[in-house]
Short mmCIF file of C-alpha atoms and ligand atoms in Angstrom, two decimals:
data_model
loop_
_atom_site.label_atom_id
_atom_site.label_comp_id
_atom_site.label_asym_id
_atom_site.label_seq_id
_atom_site.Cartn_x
_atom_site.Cartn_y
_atom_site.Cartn_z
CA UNK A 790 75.88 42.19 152.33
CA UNK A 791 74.69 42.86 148.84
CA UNK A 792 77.40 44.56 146.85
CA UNK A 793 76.63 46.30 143.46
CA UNK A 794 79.56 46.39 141.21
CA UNK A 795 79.90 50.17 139.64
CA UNK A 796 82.31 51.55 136.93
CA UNK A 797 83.60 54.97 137.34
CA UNK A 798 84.37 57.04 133.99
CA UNK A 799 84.88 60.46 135.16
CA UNK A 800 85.87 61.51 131.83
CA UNK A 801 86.96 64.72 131.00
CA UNK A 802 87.13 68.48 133.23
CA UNK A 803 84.80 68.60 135.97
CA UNK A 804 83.49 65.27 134.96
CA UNK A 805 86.36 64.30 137.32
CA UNK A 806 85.10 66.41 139.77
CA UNK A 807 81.48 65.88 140.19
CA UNK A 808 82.17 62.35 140.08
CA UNK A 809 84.20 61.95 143.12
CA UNK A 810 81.84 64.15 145.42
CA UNK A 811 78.91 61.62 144.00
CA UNK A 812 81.27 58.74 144.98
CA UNK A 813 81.62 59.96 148.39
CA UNK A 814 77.97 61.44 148.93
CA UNK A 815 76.72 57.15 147.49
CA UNK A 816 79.84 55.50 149.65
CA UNK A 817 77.74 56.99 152.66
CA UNK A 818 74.34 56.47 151.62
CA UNK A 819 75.67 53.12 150.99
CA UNK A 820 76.66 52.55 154.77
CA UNK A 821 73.58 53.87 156.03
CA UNK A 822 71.76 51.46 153.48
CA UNK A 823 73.11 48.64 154.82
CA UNK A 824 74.72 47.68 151.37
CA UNK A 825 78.21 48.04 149.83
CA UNK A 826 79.12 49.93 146.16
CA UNK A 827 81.81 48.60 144.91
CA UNK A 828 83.62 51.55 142.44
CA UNK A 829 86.44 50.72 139.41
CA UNK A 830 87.40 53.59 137.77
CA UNK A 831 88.34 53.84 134.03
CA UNK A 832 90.44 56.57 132.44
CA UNK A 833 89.14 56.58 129.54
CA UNK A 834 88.83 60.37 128.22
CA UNK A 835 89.75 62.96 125.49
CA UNK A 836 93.33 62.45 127.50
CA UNK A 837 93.33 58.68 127.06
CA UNK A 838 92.50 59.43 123.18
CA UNK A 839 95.77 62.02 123.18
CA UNK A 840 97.51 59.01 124.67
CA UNK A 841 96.38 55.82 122.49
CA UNK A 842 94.31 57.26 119.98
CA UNK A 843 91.00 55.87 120.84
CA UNK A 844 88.36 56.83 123.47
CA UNK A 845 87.99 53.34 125.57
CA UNK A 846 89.89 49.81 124.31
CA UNK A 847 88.02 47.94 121.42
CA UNK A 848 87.00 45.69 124.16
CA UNK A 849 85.68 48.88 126.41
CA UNK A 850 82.45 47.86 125.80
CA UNK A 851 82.93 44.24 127.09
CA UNK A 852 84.65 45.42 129.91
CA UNK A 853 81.79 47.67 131.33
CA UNK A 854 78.85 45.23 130.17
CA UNK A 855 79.85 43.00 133.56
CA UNK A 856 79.06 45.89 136.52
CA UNK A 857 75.74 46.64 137.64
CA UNK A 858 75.51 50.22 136.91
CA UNK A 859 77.56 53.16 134.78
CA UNK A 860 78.03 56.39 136.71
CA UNK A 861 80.02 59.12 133.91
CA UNK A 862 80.96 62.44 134.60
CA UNK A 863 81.26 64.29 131.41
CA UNK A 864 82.79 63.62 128.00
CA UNK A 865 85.10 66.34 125.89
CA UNK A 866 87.60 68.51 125.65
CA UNK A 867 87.04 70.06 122.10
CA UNK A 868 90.66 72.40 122.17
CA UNK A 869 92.15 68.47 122.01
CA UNK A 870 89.79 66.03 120.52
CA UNK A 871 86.64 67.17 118.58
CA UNK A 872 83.65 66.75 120.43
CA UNK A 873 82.12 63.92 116.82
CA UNK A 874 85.32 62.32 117.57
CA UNK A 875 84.99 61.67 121.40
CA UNK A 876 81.35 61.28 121.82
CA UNK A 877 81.28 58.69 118.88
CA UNK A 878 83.63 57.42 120.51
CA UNK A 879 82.73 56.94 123.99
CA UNK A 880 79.33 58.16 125.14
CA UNK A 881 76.93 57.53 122.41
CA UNK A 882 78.44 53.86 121.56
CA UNK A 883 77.71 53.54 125.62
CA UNK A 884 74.08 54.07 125.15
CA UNK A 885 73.34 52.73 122.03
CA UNK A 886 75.15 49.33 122.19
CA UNK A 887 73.89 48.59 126.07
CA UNK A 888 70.59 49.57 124.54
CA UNK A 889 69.91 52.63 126.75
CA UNK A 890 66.75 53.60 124.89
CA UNK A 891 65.48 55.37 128.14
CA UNK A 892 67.16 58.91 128.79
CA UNK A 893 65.49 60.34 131.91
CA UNK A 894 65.79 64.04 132.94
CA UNK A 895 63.53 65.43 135.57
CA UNK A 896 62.87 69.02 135.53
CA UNK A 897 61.80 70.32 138.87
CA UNK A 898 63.10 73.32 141.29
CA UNK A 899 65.04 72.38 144.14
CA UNK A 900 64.30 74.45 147.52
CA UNK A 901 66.26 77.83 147.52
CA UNK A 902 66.93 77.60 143.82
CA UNK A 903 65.80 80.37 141.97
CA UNK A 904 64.60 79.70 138.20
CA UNK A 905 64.44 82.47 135.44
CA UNK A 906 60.53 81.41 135.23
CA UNK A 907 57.56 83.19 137.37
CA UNK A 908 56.32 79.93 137.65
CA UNK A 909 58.01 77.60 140.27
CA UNK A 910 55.53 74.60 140.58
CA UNK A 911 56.46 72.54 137.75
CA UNK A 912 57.06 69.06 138.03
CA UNK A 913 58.42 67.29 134.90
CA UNK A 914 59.75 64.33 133.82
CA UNK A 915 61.30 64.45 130.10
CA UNK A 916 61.50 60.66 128.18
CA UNK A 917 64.25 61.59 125.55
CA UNK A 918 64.31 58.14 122.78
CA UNK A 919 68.01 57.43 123.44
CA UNK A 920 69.49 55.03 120.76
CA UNK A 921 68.14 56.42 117.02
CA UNK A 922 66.45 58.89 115.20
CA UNK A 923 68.51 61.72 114.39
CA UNK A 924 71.55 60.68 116.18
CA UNK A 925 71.55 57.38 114.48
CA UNK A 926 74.89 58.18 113.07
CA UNK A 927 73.65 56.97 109.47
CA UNK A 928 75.04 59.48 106.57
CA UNK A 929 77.65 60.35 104.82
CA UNK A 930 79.34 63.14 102.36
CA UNK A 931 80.49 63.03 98.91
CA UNK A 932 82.25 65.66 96.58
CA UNK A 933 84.37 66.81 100.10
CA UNK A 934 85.80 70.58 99.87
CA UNK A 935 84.30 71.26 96.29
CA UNK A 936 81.59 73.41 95.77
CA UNK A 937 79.26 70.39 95.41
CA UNK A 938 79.78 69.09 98.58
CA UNK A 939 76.90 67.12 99.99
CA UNK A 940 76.06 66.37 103.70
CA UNK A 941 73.42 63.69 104.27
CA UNK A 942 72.28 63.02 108.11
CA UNK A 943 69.67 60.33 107.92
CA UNK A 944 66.91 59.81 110.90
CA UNK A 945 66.26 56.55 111.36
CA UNK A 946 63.15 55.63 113.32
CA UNK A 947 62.00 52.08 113.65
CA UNK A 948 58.58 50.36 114.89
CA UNK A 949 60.81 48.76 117.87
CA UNK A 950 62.77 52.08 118.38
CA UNK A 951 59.39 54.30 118.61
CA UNK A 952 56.81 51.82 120.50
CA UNK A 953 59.39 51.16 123.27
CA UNK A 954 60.06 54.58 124.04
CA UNK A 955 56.18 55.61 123.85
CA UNK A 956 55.29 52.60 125.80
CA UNK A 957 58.10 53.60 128.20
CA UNK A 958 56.59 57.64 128.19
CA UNK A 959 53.04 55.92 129.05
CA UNK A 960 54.56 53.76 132.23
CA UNK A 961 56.21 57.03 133.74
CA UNK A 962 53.04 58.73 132.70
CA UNK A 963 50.68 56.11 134.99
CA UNK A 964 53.50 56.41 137.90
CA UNK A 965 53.55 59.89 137.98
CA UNK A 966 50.33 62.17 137.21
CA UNK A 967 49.00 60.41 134.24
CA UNK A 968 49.78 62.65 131.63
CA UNK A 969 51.39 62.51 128.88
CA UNK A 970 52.89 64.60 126.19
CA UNK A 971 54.03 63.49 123.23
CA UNK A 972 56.17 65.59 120.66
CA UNK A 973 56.07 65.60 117.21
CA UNK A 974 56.51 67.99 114.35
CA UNK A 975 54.06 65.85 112.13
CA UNK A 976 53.06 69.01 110.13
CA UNK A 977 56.19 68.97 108.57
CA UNK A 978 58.22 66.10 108.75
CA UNK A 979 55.79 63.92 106.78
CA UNK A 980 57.24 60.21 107.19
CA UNK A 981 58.85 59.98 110.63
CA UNK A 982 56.77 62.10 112.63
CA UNK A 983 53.57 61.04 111.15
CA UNK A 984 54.49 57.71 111.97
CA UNK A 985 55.50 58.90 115.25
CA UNK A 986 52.07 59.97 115.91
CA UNK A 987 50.64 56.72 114.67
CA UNK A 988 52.44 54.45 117.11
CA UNK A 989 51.32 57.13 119.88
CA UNK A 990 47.52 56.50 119.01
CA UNK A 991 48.45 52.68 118.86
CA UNK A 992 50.42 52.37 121.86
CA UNK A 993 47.44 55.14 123.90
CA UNK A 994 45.25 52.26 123.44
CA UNK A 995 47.15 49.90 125.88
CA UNK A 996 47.00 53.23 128.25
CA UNK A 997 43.50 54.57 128.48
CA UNK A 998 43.77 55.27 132.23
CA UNK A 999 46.78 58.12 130.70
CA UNK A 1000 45.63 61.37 129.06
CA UNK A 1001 47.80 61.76 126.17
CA UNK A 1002 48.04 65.22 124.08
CA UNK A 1003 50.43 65.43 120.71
CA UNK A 1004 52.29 68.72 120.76
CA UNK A 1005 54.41 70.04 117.98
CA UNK A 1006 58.49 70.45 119.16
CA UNK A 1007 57.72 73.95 118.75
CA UNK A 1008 54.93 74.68 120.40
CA UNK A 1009 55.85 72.49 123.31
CA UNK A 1010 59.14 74.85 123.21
CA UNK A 1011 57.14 77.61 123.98
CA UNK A 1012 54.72 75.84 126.50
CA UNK A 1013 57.31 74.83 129.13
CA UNK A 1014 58.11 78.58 129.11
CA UNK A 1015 54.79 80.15 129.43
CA UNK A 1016 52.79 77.22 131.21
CA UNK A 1017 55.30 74.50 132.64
CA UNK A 1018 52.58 73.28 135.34
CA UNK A 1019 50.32 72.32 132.70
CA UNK A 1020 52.81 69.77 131.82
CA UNK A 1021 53.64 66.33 133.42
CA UNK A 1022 55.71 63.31 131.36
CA UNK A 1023 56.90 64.13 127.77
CA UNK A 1024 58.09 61.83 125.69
CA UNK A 1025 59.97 62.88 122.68
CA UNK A 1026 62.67 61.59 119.65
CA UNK A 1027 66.17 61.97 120.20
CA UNK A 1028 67.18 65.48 118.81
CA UNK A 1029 63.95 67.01 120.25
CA UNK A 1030 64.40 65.48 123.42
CA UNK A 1031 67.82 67.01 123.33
CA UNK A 1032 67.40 70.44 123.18
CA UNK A 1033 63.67 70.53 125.77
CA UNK A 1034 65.58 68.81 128.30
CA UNK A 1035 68.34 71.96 128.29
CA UNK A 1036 65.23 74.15 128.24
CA UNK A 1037 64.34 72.37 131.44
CA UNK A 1038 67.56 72.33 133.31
CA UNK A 1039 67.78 76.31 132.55
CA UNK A 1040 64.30 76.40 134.08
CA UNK A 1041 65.35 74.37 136.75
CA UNK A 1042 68.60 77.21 137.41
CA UNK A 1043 70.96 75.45 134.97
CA UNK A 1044 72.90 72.91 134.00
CA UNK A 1045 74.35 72.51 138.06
CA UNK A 1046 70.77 70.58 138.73
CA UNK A 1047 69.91 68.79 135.34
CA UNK A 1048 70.39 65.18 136.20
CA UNK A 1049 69.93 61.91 133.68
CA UNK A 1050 69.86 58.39 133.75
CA UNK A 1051 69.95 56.21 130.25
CA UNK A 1052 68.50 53.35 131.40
CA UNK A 1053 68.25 50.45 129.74
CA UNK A 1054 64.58 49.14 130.86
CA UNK A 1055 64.88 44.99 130.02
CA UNK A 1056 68.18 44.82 132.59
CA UNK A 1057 69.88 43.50 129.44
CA UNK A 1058 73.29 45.53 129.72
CA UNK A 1059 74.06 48.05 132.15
CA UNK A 1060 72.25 51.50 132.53
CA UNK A 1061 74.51 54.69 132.84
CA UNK A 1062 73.52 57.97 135.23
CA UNK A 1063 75.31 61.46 134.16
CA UNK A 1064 74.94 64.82 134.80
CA UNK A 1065 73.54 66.47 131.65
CA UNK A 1066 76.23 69.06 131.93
CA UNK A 1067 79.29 68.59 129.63
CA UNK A 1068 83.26 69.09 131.01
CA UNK A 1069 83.16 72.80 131.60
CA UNK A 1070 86.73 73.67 130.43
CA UNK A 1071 85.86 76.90 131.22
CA UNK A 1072 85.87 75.97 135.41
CA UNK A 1073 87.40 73.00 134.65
CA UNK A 1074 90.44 73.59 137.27
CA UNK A 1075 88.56 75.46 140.01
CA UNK A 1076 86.91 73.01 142.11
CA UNK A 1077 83.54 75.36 141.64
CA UNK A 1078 81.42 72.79 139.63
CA UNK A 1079 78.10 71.98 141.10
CA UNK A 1080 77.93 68.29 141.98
CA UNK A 1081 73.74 68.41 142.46
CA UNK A 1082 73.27 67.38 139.12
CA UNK A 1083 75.53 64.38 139.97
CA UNK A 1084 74.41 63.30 142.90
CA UNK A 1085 70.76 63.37 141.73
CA UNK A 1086 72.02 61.04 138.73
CA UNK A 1087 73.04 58.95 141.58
CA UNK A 1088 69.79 59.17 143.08
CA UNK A 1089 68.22 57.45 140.20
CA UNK A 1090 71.28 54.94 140.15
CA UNK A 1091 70.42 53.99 143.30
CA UNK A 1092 66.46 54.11 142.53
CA UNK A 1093 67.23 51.84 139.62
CA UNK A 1094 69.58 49.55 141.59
CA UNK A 1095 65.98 48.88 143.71
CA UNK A 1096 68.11 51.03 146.89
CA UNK A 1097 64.72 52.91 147.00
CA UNK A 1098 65.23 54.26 150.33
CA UNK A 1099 68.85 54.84 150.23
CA UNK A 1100 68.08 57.08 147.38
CA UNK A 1101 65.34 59.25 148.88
CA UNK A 1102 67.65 59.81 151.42
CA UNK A 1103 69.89 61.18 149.15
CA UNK A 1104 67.17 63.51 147.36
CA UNK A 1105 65.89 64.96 151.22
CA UNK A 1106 69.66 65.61 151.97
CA UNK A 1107 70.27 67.19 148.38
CA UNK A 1108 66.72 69.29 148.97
CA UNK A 1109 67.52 70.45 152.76
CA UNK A 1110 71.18 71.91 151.57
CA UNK A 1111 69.74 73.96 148.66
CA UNK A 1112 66.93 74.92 151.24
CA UNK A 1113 69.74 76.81 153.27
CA UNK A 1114 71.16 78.49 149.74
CA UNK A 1115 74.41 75.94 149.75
CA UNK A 1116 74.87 75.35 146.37
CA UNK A 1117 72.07 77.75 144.95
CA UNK A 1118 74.60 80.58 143.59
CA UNK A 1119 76.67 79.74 140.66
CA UNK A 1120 80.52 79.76 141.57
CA UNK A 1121 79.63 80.61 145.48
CA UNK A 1122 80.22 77.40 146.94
CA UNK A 1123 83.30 74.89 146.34
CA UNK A 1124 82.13 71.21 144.70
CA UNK A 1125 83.97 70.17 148.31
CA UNK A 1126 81.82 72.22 150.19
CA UNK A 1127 78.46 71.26 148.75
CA UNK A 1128 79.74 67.58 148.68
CA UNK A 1129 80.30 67.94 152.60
CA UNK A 1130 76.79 69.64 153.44
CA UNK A 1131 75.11 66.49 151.41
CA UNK A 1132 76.97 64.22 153.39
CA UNK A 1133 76.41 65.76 156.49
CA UNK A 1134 72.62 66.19 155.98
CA UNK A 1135 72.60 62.56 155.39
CA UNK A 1136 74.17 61.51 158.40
C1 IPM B 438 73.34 65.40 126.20
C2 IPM B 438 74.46 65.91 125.37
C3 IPM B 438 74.87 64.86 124.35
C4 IPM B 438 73.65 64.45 123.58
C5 IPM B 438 75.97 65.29 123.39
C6 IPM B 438 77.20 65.72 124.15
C7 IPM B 438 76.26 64.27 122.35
O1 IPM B 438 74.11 67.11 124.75
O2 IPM B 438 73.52 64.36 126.86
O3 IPM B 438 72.27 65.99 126.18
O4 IPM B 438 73.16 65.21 122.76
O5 IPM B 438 73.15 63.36 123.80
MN1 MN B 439 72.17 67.81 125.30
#
């Protein structure tokens, strides 16, 4: 039987949560698939920091680059461990050093969900450049608690870094509806946008089947509000990608259905799925977090595993419990409960 070898990091508040109903909800796709997933779970947290000072083990990295996928709950618990000091330290290192340039968050409604938007027939995909720009981590500051005190956050975008994530926006485009949007702010950041745009023309010419439209980050802000249908793929730097895709899970209902995969597109190191959502510590202990989001990052786990039809499964029993309202009210249904309806549509 083919066996894919997955590692668990729940992480921190309901990461713990929504990972064990999306353990459950793949265990039984996996039967009905005809394949096996095999799970080993890893601690590492914002309470593994409290215990041993650091996020993972120096060799954390290692460790994970031998399984076949990454499936994380959420990372953070900022009343312990500030949120620099464990996403540096866990998350980000994840995608950058297994080369996750790829971060892929659909933004559709689900059946029965109800969006703040008059419009419910959007379908799109966002392409969020993963590994650089402005969370490259390059900086510094100097003259510390004076009056002088200087902050420097460098972007750093690089020919590799920006072709492979356009070329990547221009595949999904082709797949999908063939067009592409790619976002810029080129009127005012005059080195790495402009360039930005130039690798789009380049790369557009390998693409000619794909119609391909600059928009700036804030006018494409504005456009998935007032006219979401007129969009399709969008492709778009690391910050900006950032703060559309939370535009699109709250026009999706929220955070409960915004899924993600960071996907690392040469199979060269391991690709991790997520929920977009963070810990919660809010619901943290009340077993009320929404597991969609997870189980549709498994979805695309499976999808990129090549369990194609294990993982539309999954998305027809996700879409025909939301259908019948479970799981479409925040706080109304238990994770258990919407865990259990998934798995029973399934089987
Ligand atoms: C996300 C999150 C993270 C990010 C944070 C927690 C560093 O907001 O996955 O969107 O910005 O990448
Ligand atoms: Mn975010």
């Amino acid at each position: 039987m083919k066996t894919y070898s997955i590692a668990l990091i729940p992480g921190d508040g309901i990461g713990k949560d929504v990972i064990e109903a999306n353990w459950q909800v793949l265990q039984t796709a996996a039967k009905r698939g005809g394949f096996a997933l095999e799970g080993t779970s890893f601690p590492w947290s914002c309470a593994y920091y409290l215990e041993t000072g650091a996020m993972m083990p120096t060799d954390g990295i290692e460790i994970l680059r031998k399984f076949d996928a990454i499936l994380l709950g959420a990372v953070g618990w900022p009343a312990e461990v500030p949120d620099s000091t464990s996403l540096h330290g866990l998350l980000l290192p994840i995608r950058k050093r297994f080369v996750q340039y790829a971060n892929i968050r659909p933004h559709r409604l689900l059946p029965g969900v109800q969006g703040p938007l008059r419009s419910d027939g959007f379908d799109i995909l966002c392409i969020r450049e993963n590994t650089e720009g402005e969370y490259s981590g390059a900086g510094g500051r100097v003259h510390s608690g004076t009056a002088d005190e200087v902050a420097i956050e460098t972007a750093i975008f690089t020919r590799t870094g920006v072709e492979r994530i356009l070329r990547f926006g221009f595949e999904q485009a082709r797949a999908r509806r063939k067009k592409l949007a790619s976002v810029t702010k080129s009127n005012a950041q005059k080195h790495s946008m402009v360039f930005w745009d130039e690798v789009t023309r380049e790369v557009a010419k390998d693409y000619p089947d794909v119609e391909v439209a600059p928009y700036h980050i804030d006018a494409i802000a504005a456009r998935m509000v007032l006219s979401p249908e007129s969009l399709d793929v969008i492709v778009a730097s690391n910050l900006f990608g950032d703060i559309l895709t939370d535009i699109g899970a709250a026009m999706q209902g929220g955070l409960g259905y915004a899924a993600s995969a960071n996907i690392n597109p040469d199979r060269s190191a391991p690709s991790m799925f997520e929920p977009v959502h963070g810990s919660a510590p809010d619901i943290a202990h009340l077993g009320i977090a929404n597991p969609i989001a997870a189980i549709w990052s498994g979805v695309m786990m499976l999808e990129h595993l090549g369990e194609g039809h294990a993982a539309s499964e999954v998305m027809s029993a996700i879409e025909s419990v939301t259908a019948r309202g479970i799981g479409t009210v925040a706080g109304k249904d238990s994770t258990e409960s919407i865990m259990r309806a998934v798995i029973a549509a399934l089987n």
